[in-house]
Short mmCIF file of C-alpha atoms and ligand atoms in Angstrom, two decimals:
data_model
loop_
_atom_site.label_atom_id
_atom_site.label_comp_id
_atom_site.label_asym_id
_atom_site.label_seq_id
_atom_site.Cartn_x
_atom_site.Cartn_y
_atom_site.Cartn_z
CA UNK A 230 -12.94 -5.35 25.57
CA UNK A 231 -12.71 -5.26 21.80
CA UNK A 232 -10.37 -2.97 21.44
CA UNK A 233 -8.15 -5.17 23.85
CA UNK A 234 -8.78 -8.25 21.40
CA UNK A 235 -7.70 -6.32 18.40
CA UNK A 236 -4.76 -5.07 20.24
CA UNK A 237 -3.73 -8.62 21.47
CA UNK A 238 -4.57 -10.24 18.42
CA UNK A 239 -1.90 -7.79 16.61
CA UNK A 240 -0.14 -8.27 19.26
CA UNK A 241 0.62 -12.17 18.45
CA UNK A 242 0.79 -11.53 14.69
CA UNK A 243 4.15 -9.22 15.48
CA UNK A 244 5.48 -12.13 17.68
CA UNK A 245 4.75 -14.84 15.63
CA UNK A 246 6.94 -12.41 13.00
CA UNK A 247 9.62 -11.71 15.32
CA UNK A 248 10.08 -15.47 16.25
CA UNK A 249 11.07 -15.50 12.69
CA UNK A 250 13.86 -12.76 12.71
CA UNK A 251 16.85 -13.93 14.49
CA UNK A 252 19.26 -11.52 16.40
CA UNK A 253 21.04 -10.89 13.13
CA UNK A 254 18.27 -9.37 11.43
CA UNK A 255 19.83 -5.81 10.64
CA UNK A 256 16.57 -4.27 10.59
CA UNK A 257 14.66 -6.27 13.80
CA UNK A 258 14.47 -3.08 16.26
CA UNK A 259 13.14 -1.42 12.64
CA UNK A 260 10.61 -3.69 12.50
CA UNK A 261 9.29 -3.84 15.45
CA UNK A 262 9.19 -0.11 16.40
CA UNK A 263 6.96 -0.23 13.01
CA UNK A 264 4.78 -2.95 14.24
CA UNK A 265 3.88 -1.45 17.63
CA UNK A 266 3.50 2.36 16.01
CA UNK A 267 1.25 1.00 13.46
CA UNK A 268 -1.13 -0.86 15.57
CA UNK A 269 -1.26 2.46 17.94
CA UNK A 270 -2.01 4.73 14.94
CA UNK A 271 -4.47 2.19 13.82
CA UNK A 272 -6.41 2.38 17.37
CA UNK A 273 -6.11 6.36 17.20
CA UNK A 274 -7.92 6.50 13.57
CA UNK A 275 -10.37 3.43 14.28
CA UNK A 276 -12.04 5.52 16.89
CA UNK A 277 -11.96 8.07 15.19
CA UNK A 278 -13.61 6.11 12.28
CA UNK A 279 -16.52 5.83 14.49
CA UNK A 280 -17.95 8.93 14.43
CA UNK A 281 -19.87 10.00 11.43
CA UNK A 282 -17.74 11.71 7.84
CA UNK A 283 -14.84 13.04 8.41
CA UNK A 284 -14.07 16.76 7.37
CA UNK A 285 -11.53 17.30 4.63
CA UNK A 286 -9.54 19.37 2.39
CA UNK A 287 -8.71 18.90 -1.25
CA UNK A 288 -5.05 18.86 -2.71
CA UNK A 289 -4.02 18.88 -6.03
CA UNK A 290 -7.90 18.57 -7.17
CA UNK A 291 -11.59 18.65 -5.81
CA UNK A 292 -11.19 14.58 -5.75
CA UNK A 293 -7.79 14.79 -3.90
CA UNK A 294 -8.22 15.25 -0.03
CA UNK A 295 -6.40 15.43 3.38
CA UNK A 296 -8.29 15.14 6.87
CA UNK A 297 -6.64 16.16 10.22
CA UNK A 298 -6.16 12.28 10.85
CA UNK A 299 -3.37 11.91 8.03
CA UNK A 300 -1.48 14.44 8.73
CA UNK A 301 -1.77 13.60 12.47
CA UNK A 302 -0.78 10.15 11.89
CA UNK A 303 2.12 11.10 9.98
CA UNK A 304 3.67 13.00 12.20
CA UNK A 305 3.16 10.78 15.28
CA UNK A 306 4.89 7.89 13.27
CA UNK A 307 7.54 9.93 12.08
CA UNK A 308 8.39 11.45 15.71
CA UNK A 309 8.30 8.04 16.95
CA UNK A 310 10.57 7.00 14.03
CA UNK A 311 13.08 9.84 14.50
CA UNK A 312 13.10 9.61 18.02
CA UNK A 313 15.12 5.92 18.08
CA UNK A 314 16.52 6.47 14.49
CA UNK A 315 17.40 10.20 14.71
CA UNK A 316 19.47 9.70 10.82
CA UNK A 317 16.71 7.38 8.84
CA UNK A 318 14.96 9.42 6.05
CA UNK A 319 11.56 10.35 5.16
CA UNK A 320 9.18 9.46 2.03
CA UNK A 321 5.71 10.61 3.45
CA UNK A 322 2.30 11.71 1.24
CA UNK A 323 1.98 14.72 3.86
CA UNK A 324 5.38 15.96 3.68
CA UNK A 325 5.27 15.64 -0.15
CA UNK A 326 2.07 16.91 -0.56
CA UNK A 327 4.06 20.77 -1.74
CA UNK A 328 4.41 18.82 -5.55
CA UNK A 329 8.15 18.60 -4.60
CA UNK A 330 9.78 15.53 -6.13
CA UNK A 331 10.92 13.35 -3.45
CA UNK A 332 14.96 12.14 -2.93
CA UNK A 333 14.83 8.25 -2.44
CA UNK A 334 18.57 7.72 -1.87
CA UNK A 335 20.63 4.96 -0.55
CA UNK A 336 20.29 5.24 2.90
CA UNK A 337 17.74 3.67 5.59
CA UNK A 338 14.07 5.15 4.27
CA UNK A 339 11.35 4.89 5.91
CA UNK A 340 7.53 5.22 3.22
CA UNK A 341 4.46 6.37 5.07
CA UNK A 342 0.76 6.68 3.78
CA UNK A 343 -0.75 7.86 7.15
CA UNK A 344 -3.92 6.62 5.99
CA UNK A 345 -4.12 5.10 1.87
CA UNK A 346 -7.54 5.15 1.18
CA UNK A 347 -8.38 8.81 2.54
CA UNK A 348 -11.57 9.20 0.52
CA UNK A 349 -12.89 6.07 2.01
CA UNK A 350 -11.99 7.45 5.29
CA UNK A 351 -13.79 10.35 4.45
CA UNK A 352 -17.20 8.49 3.63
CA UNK A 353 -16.79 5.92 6.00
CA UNK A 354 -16.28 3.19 3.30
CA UNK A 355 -14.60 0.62 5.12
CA UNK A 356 -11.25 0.31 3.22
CA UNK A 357 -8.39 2.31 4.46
CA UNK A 358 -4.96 1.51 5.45
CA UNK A 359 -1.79 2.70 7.70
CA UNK A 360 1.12 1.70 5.10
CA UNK A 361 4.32 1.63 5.97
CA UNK A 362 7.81 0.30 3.79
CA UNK A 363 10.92 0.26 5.44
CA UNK A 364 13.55 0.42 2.66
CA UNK A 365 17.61 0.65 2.31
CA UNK A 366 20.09 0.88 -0.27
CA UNK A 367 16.86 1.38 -2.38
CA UNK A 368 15.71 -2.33 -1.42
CA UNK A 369 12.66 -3.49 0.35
CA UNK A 370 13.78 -4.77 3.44
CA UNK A 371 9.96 -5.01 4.98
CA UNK A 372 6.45 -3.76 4.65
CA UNK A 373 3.38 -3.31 6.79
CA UNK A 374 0.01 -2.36 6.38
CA UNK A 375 -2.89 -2.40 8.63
CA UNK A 376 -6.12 -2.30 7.56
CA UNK A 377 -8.11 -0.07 9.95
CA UNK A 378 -11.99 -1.15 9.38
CA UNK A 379 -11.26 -5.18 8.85
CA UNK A 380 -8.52 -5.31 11.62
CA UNK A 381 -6.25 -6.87 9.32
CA UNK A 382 -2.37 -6.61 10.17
CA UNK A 383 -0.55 -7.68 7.11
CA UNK A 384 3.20 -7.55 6.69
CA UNK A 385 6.35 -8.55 5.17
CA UNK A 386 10.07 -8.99 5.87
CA UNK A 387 12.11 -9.71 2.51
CA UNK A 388 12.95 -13.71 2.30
CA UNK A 389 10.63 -14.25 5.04
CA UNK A 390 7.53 -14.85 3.25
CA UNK A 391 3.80 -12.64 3.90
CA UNK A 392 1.44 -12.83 6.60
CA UNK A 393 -1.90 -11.63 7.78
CA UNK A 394 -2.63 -11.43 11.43
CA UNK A 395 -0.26 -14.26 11.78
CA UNK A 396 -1.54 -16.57 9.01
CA UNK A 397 0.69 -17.00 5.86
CA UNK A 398 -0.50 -14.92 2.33
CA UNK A 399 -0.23 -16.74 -0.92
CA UNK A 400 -1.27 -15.57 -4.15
CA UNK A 401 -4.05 -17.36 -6.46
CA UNK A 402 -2.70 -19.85 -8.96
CA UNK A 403 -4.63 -18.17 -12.04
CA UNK A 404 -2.97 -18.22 -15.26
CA UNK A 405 -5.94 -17.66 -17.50
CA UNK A 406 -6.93 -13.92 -17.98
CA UNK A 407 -10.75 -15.47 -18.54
CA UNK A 408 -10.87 -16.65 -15.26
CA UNK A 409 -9.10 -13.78 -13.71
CA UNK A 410 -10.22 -10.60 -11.40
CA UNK A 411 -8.91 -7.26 -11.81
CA UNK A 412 -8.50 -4.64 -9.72
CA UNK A 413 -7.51 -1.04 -11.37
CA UNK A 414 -8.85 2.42 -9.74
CA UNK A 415 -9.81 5.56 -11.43
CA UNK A 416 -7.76 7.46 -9.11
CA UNK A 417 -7.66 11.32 -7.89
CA UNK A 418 -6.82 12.92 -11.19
CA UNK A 419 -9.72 14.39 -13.42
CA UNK A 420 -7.79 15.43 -16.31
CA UNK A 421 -10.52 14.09 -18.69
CA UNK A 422 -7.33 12.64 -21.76
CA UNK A 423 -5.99 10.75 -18.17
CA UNK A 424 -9.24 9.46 -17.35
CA UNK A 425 -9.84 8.36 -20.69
CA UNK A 426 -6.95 6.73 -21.05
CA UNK A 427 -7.94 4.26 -18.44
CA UNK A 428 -11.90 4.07 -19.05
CA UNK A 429 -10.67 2.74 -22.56
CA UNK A 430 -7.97 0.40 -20.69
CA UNK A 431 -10.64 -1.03 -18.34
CA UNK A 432 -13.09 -1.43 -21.57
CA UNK A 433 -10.00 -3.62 -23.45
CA UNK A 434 -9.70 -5.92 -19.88
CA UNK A 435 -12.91 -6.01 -18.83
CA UNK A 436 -14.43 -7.71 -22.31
CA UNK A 437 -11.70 -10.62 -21.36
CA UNK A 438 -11.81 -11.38 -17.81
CA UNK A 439 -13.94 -12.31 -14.93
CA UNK A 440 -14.40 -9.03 -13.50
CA UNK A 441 -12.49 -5.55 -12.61
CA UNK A 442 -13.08 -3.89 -8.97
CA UNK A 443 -12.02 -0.81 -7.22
CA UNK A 444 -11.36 -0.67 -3.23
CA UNK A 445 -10.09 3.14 -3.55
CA UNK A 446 -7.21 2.20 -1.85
CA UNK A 447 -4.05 1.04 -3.92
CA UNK A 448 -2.72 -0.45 -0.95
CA UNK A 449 -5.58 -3.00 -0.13
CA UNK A 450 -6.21 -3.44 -4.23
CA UNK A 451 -2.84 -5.10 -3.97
CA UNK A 452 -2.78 -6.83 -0.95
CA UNK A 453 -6.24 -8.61 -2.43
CA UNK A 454 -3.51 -10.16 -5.01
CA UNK A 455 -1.11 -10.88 -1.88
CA UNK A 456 -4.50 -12.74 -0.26
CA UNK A 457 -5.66 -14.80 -3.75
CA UNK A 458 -8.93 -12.94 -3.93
CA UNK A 459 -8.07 -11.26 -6.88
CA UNK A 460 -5.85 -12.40 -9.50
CA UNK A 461 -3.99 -8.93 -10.97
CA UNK A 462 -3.83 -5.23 -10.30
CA UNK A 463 -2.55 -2.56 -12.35
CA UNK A 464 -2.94 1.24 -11.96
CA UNK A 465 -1.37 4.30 -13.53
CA UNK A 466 -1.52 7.38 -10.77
CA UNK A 467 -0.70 5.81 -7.46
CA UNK A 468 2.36 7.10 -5.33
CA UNK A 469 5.51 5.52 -4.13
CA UNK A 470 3.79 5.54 -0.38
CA UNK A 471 0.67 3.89 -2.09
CA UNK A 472 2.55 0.74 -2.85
CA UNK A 473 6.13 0.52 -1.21
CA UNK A 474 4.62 -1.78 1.14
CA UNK A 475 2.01 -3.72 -0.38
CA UNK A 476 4.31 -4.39 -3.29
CA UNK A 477 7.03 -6.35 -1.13
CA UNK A 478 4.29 -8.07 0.79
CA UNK A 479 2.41 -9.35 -2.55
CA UNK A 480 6.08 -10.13 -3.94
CA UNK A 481 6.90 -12.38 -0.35
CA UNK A 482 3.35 -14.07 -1.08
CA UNK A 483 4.18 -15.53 -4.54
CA UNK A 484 2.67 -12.23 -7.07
CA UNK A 485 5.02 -10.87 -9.79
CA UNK A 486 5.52 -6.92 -9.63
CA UNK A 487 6.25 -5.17 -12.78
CA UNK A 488 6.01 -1.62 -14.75
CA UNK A 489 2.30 -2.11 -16.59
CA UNK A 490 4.34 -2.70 -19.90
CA UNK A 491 6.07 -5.42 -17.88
CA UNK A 492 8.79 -3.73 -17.98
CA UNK A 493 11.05 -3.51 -14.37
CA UNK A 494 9.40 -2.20 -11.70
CA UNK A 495 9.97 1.64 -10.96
CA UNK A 496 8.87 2.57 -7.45
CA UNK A 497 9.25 6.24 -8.15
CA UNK A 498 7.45 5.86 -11.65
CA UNK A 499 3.20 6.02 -10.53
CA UNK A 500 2.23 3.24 -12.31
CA UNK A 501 2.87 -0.66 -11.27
CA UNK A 502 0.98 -3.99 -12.20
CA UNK A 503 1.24 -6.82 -9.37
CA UNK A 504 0.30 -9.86 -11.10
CA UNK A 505 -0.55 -13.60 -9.47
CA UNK A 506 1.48 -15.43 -12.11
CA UNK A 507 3.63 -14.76 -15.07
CA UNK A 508 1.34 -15.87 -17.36
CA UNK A 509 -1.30 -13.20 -16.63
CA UNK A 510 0.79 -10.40 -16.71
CA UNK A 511 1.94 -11.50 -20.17
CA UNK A 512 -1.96 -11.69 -21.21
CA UNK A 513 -2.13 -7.96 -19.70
CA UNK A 514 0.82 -6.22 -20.96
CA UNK A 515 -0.71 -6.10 -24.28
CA UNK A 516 -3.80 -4.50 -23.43
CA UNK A 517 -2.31 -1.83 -21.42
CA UNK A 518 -0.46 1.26 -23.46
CA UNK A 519 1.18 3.49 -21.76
CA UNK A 520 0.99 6.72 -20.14
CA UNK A 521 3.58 9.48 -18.95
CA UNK A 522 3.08 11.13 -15.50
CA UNK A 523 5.35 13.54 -13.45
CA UNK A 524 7.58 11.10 -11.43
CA UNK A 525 7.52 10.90 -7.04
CA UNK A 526 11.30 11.15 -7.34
C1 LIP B 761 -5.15 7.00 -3.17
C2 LIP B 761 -5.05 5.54 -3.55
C3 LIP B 761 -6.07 5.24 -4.60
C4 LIP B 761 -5.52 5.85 -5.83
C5 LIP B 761 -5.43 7.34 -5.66
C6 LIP B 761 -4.71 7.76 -4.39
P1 LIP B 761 -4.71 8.30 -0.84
O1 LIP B 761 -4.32 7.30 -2.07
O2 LIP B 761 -4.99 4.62 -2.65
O3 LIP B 761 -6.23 3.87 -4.84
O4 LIP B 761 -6.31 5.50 -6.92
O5 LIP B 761 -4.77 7.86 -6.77
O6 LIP B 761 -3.33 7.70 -4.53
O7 LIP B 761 -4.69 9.67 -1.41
O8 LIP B 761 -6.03 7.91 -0.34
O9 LIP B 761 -3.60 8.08 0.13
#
């Protein structure tokens, strides 16, 4: 019974959505072939979410892990994908997970984090995420991301403004870096100059704001910003397939996305800072030096 209330719940969110794309949407069979995938994937690792830790393996380092589920879940979205749209391209953590620098070109690309948050999967800390950015000539076009535990369906079409389980998303009106919570994350690196680069960036923020929190999943850290229940997030680390998503739908609900300098945006760059208003990111720029990592593409 519960399953068929999530699942009909979701269910309206996507119409509610589609009402709002008219037949000359480009991207409207895109969208919704994302929607329906997306809510099946999320059934398939909810219940799987159920039973106790899952078993994983590590990646790059000890801190860095796969489970059967996200490679699973990659796959079955991408077959799905490739099935109706046998020429779109591929930006997936699993298929990238060889080091290999990723091509982001013109054409219709699709960005898939099977599950963001896999160490919370792991544990059974209740904040993971099916992401998934549809993108082309480079642009955002739209953005979804399910949150598994809350059964949360939030998503974005460019212009068309952000919404969670069919409710609109607008960022907080904070301008004041005092009154402001952050949300950074240590991430999956240990190199101990990387991780002191950002103990001693937390240190210089945390003396002047409100708070700083990490969900261990980039994706739901931003789409907190995207929901007004925090005010800024910033993190050096992340992948393209951590944000591509959550960035367009915390840009649709009012946030401000930049490079942490403040600098333009780089999607293939692994750092970002999504920011409720102007005026905090121009109290955090200062505070945050930067850092050089090996690019996604
Ligand atoms: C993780 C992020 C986390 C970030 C890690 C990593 P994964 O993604 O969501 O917030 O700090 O560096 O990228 O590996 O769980 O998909």
């Amino acid at each position: 019974m519960l399953e068929y209330y999530c699942h009909t719940r979701l269910f309206i969110h996507t119409m509610l959505l589609s009402l709002q794309l008219t037949n000359m949407d480009p991207f409207k069979d895109e969208f919704l072939l994302a929607t329906e995938i997306v809510i099946s994937a999320g059934q398939y690792v909810r219940s799987a979410a159920k039973s106790q830790s899952q078993a994983s393996e590590s990646k790059e380092c000890y801190a860095d892990l796969v489970t059967e589920y996200d490679q699973k879940v990659e796959k079955m979205l991408m077959s799905a994908i490739s099935e109706k749209f046998a020429d779109h391209k591929f930006i997936a953590e699993e298929m990238s997970a060889d080091g290999n620098s990723a091509a982001f070109t013109d054409e219709p690309t699709w960005i898939i984090d099977p599950i963001d948050g896999t160490t919370n999967f792991v544990h059974g800390f209740p904040a993971f995420a099916i992401s998934v950015g549809f993108f082309h000539l480079q642009e955002p076009v739209f953005g979804i991301v399910y949150d598994i535990p809350n059964d949360k369906m939030y998503s974005a079409v460019k212009g068309k403004g952000a919404f969670c389980n069919g409710r609109l998303m607008k960022c907080s009106p904070t301008t004041e870096l005092q009154e402001a919570l952050i949300a950074t994350e240590y991430g999956s690196q240990r190199e101990p100059n990387f991780l002191k680069f950002k103990i001693d960036t937390m240190a210089k923020i945390v003396e002047k704001c409100h708070g700083i929190r990490s969900l261990g999943c980039a994706t739901l850290n931003i789409i907190q910003v995207a929901m007004g229940t925090a005010d800024a997030y910033y993190e050096f680390g992340p992948h393209i397939w951590d944000f591509a998503a959550a960035h367009l739908i915390a840009l649709e609900a009012g946030a401000v996305c930049s490079a942490p300098n403040g600098g333009k945006m780089d999607l293939c760059s692994r750092k970002l800072m999504v920011c409720s208003t102007k005026e905090l990111r121009d109290q955090l720029t200062p505070l945050i030096d930067d850092y050089q990592l090996a690019r996604d593409c």
